[in-house]
Amino acid sequence: MAQTSKPNGTGVVRIINATRCSIEGFIAAYKEEAAFRQELYLILILFPCSFFVAKSITHWALLISVLLLVLIVELLNSAIEALTYRVSKSHHVLSGKAKDMGSAAVTLTLVIVALIWGSAAVDYFI
């Protein structure tokens, strides 16, 4: 049997271990990242609203997908910040740029949410 360099194994074992790692990542983000918690709370508020605002199942999927996109980008931004601090906590221009770019990505994602949810709200109320 060939040796593998995959730390989570292969096959079903890999799926189980990857799922465990994902759950641990969600827990860490919730415990340690205020922005992640705030965005999660926003999603918990908007999720029930999506059933009223959506005009079709496709429209509903779009509304929910952009909310999930916010969490995805926030997790990536948090990962960038964690790695930056792992390398060094002292100020470095490139570390600052990396963190600022991650923050900019979150901001753009929130703009996408505002555009899609805003247009859905206008359609719903008008």
PDB file of C-alpha atoms in Angstrom:
ATOM      1  CA  MET A   1       0.000   0.000   0.000  1.00  0.00           C
ATOM      2  CA  ALA A   2       1.342   3.423  -0.971  1.00  0.00           C
ATOM      3  CA  GLN A   3       2.151   5.971   1.687  1.00  0.00           C
ATOM      4  CA  THR A   4       0.092   9.159   1.629  1.00  0.00           C
ATOM      5  CA  SER A   5       1.152  12.611   2.735  1.00  0.00           C
ATOM      6  CA  LYS A   6      -2.460  13.633   3.352  1.00  0.00           C
ATOM      7  CA  PRO A   7      -2.781  14.587   7.046  1.00  0.00           C
ATOM      8  CA  ASN A   8      -6.527  13.868   7.079  1.00  0.00           C
ATOM      9  CA  GLY A   9      -6.203  10.467   5.395  1.00  0.00           C
ATOM     10  CA  THR A  10      -8.117   9.293   2.353  1.00  0.00           C
ATOM     11  CA  GLY A  11     -11.605   8.100   1.450  1.00  0.00           C
ATOM     12  CA  VAL A  12     -14.342   8.163   4.068  1.00  0.00           C
ATOM     13  CA  VAL A  13     -11.830   8.833   6.850  1.00  0.00           C
ATOM     14  CA  ARG A  14     -10.766  12.014   5.047  1.00  0.00           C
ATOM     15  CA  ILE A  15     -14.384  13.162   4.730  1.00  0.00           C
ATOM     16  CA  ILE A  16     -14.981  12.578   8.449  1.00  0.00           C
ATOM     17  CA  ASN A  17     -11.763  14.331   9.453  1.00  0.00           C
ATOM     18  CA  ALA A  18     -12.357  17.244   7.052  1.00  0.00           C
ATOM     19  CA  THR A  19     -15.864  17.671   8.466  1.00  0.00           C
ATOM     20  CA  ARG A  20     -14.440  17.724  11.994  1.00  0.00           C
ATOM     21  CA  CYS A  21     -11.881  20.370  10.946  1.00  0.00           C
ATOM     22  CA  SER A  22     -14.637  22.469   9.347  1.00  0.00           C
ATOM     23  CA  ILE A  23     -16.748  22.320  12.499  1.00  0.00           C
ATOM     24  CA  GLU A  24     -13.727  23.347  14.574  1.00  0.00           C
ATOM     25  CA  GLY A  25     -13.155  26.245  12.175  1.00  0.00           C
ATOM     26  CA  PHE A  26     -16.758  27.445  12.587  1.00  0.00           C
ATOM     27  CA  ILE A  27     -16.477  27.199  16.366  1.00  0.00           C
ATOM     28  CA  ALA A  28     -13.164  29.100  16.412  1.00  0.00           C
ATOM     29  CA  ALA A  29     -14.565  31.836  14.160  1.00  0.00           C
ATOM     30  CA  TYR A  30     -17.665  32.182  16.335  1.00  0.00           C
ATOM     31  CA  LYS A  31     -15.664  32.319  19.577  1.00  0.00           C
ATOM     32  CA  GLU A  32     -12.823  34.545  18.410  1.00  0.00           C
ATOM     33  CA  GLU A  33     -14.144  36.796  15.628  1.00  0.00           C
ATOM     34  CA  ALA A  34     -16.670  39.505  16.497  1.00  0.00           C
ATOM     35  CA  ALA A  35     -17.245  40.306  12.809  1.00  0.00           C
ATOM     36  CA  PHE A  36     -18.137  36.673  12.098  1.00  0.00           C
ATOM     37  CA  ARG A  37     -20.665  36.688  14.949  1.00  0.00           C
ATOM     38  CA  GLN A  38     -22.196  39.969  13.756  1.00  0.00           C
ATOM     39  CA  GLU A  39     -22.552  38.692  10.206  1.00  0.00           C
ATOM     40  CA  LEU A  40     -23.999  35.412  11.460  1.00  0.00           C
ATOM     41  CA  TYR A  41     -26.601  37.324  13.492  1.00  0.00           C
ATOM     42  CA  LEU A  42     -27.486  39.363  10.396  1.00  0.00           C
ATOM     43  CA  ILE A  43     -28.003  36.117   8.497  1.00  0.00           C
ATOM     44  CA  LEU A  44     -30.177  34.702  11.260  1.00  0.00           C
ATOM     45  CA  ILE A  45     -32.389  37.796  10.937  1.00  0.00           C
ATOM     46  CA  LEU A  46     -32.491  37.819   7.134  1.00  0.00           C
ATOM     47  CA  PHE A  47     -32.979  34.072   6.640  1.00  0.00           C
ATOM     48  CA  PRO A  48     -36.639  34.039   7.751  1.00  0.00           C
ATOM     49  CA  CYS A  49     -37.244  37.240   5.749  1.00  0.00           C
ATOM     50  CA  SER A  50     -36.008  35.469   2.619  1.00  0.00           C
ATOM     51  CA  PHE A  51     -39.121  33.292   2.532  1.00  0.00           C
ATOM     52  CA  PHE A  52     -41.310  36.387   2.230  1.00  0.00           C
ATOM     53  CA  VAL A  53     -39.104  38.450  -0.070  1.00  0.00           C
ATOM     54  CA  ALA A  54     -38.176  35.760  -2.602  1.00  0.00           C
ATOM     55  CA  LYS A  55     -40.339  35.545  -5.719  1.00  0.00           C
ATOM     56  CA  SER A  56     -39.149  32.071  -6.715  1.00  0.00           C
ATOM     57  CA  ILE A  57     -36.944  29.254  -5.482  1.00  0.00           C
ATOM     58  CA  THR A  58     -34.121  30.598  -7.660  1.00  0.00           C
ATOM     59  CA  HIS A  59     -34.543  34.073  -6.181  1.00  0.00           C
ATOM     60  CA  TRP A  60     -34.515  32.550  -2.673  1.00  0.00           C
ATOM     61  CA  ALA A  61     -31.334  30.611  -3.479  1.00  0.00           C
ATOM     62  CA  LEU A  62     -29.672  33.842  -4.630  1.00  0.00           C
ATOM     63  CA  LEU A  63     -30.689  35.679  -1.452  1.00  0.00           C
ATOM     64  CA  ILE A  64     -29.313  32.887   0.747  1.00  0.00           C
ATOM     65  CA  SER A  65     -26.181  32.356  -1.372  1.00  0.00           C
ATOM     66  CA  VAL A  66     -25.015  35.950  -0.991  1.00  0.00           C
ATOM     67  CA  LEU A  67     -25.471  35.676   2.771  1.00  0.00           C
ATOM     68  CA  LEU A  68     -23.353  32.528   2.842  1.00  0.00           C
ATOM     69  CA  LEU A  69     -20.791  34.289   0.655  1.00  0.00           C
ATOM     70  CA  VAL A  70     -20.333  36.875   3.418  1.00  0.00           C
ATOM     71  CA  LEU A  71     -19.459  34.136   5.899  1.00  0.00           C
ATOM     72  CA  ILE A  72     -17.100  32.472   3.415  1.00  0.00           C
ATOM     73  CA  VAL A  73     -15.193  35.689   2.763  1.00  0.00           C
ATOM     74  CA  GLU A  74     -15.134  36.531   6.478  1.00  0.00           C
ATOM     75  CA  LEU A  75     -13.656  33.098   7.242  1.00  0.00           C
ATOM     76  CA  LEU A  76     -10.971  33.648   4.599  1.00  0.00           C
ATOM     77  CA  ASN A  77     -10.262  37.122   5.980  1.00  0.00           C
ATOM     78  CA  SER A  78      -9.952  35.688   9.490  1.00  0.00           C
ATOM     79  CA  ALA A  79      -7.604  32.993   8.192  1.00  0.00           C
ATOM     80  CA  ILE A  80      -5.406  35.662   6.571  1.00  0.00           C
ATOM     81  CA  GLU A  81      -5.312  37.581   9.851  1.00  0.00           C
ATOM     82  CA  ALA A  82      -4.478  34.444  11.852  1.00  0.00           C
ATOM     83  CA  LEU A  83      -1.624  33.543   9.512  1.00  0.00           C
ATOM     84  CA  THR A  84      -0.349  37.116   9.571  1.00  0.00           C
ATOM     85  CA  TYR A  85      -0.220  37.066  13.372  1.00  0.00           C
ATOM     86  CA  ARG A  86       1.348  33.593  13.307  1.00  0.00           C
ATOM     87  CA  VAL A  87       4.228  34.925  11.215  1.00  0.00           C
ATOM     88  CA  SER A  88       4.765  38.023  13.359  1.00  0.00           C
ATOM     89  CA  LYS A  89       2.791  40.370  15.552  1.00  0.00           C
ATOM     90  CA  SER A  90       5.128  43.244  14.756  1.00  0.00           C
ATOM     91  CA  HIS A  91       3.981  45.723  12.132  1.00  0.00           C
ATOM     92  CA  HIS A  92       5.046  45.022   8.564  1.00  0.00           C
ATOM     93  CA  VAL A  93       3.827  46.797   5.431  1.00  0.00           C
ATOM     94  CA  LEU A  94       3.003  43.542   3.621  1.00  0.00           C
ATOM     95  CA  SER A  95       1.126  42.155   6.627  1.00  0.00           C
ATOM     96  CA  GLY A  96      -0.917  45.344   6.779  1.00  0.00           C
ATOM     97  CA  LYS A  97      -1.672  45.130   3.054  1.00  0.00           C
ATOM     98  CA  ALA A  98      -2.772  41.500   3.351  1.00  0.00           C
ATOM     99  CA  LYS A  99      -5.105  42.304   6.238  1.00  0.00           C
ATOM    100  CA  ASP A 100      -6.475  45.409   4.489  1.00  0.00           C
ATOM    101  CA  MET A 101      -7.154  43.454   1.299  1.00  0.00           C
ATOM    102  CA  GLY A 102      -9.004  40.785   3.258  1.00  0.00           C
ATOM    103  CA  SER A 103     -11.092  43.495   4.889  1.00  0.00           C
ATOM    104  CA  ALA A 104     -11.780  45.060   1.486  1.00  0.00           C
ATOM    105  CA  ALA A 105     -13.007  41.681   0.216  1.00  0.00           C
ATOM    106  CA  VAL A 106     -15.479  41.480   3.115  1.00  0.00           C
ATOM    107  CA  THR A 107     -16.660  45.032   2.404  1.00  0.00           C
ATOM    108  CA  LEU A 108     -17.261  44.275  -1.280  1.00  0.00           C
ATOM    109  CA  THR A 109     -19.194  41.155  -0.322  1.00  0.00           C
ATOM    110  CA  LEU A 110     -21.400  43.212   1.972  1.00  0.00           C
ATOM    111  CA  VAL A 111     -22.000  45.665  -0.896  1.00  0.00           C
ATOM    112  CA  ILE A 112     -23.165  42.716  -3.024  1.00  0.00           C
ATOM    113  CA  VAL A 113     -25.547  41.698  -0.226  1.00  0.00           C
ATOM    114  CA  ALA A 114     -26.890  45.254   0.029  1.00  0.00           C
ATOM    115  CA  LEU A 115     -27.474  45.423  -3.729  1.00  0.00           C
ATOM    116  CA  ILE A 116     -29.234  42.072  -3.999  1.00  0.00           C
ATOM    117  CA  TRP A 117     -31.245  42.328  -0.798  1.00  0.00           C
ATOM    118  CA  GLY A 118     -31.999  46.000  -1.430  1.00  0.00           C
ATOM    119  CA  SER A 119     -33.387  45.271  -4.886  1.00  0.00           C
ATOM    120  CA  ALA A 120     -35.381  42.358  -3.489  1.00  0.00           C
ATOM    121  CA  ALA A 121     -36.832  44.622  -0.779  1.00  0.00           C
ATOM    122  CA  VAL A 122     -37.781  47.273  -3.351  1.00  0.00           C
ATOM    123  CA  ASP A 123     -39.510  44.601  -5.461  1.00  0.00           C
ATOM    124  CA  TYR A 124     -41.328  43.280  -2.396  1.00  0.00           C
ATOM    125  CA  PHE A 125     -42.578  46.617  -1.078  1.00  0.00           C
ATOM    126  CA  ILE A 126     -43.350  48.301  -4.402  1.00  0.00           C
TER     127      ILE A 126
END
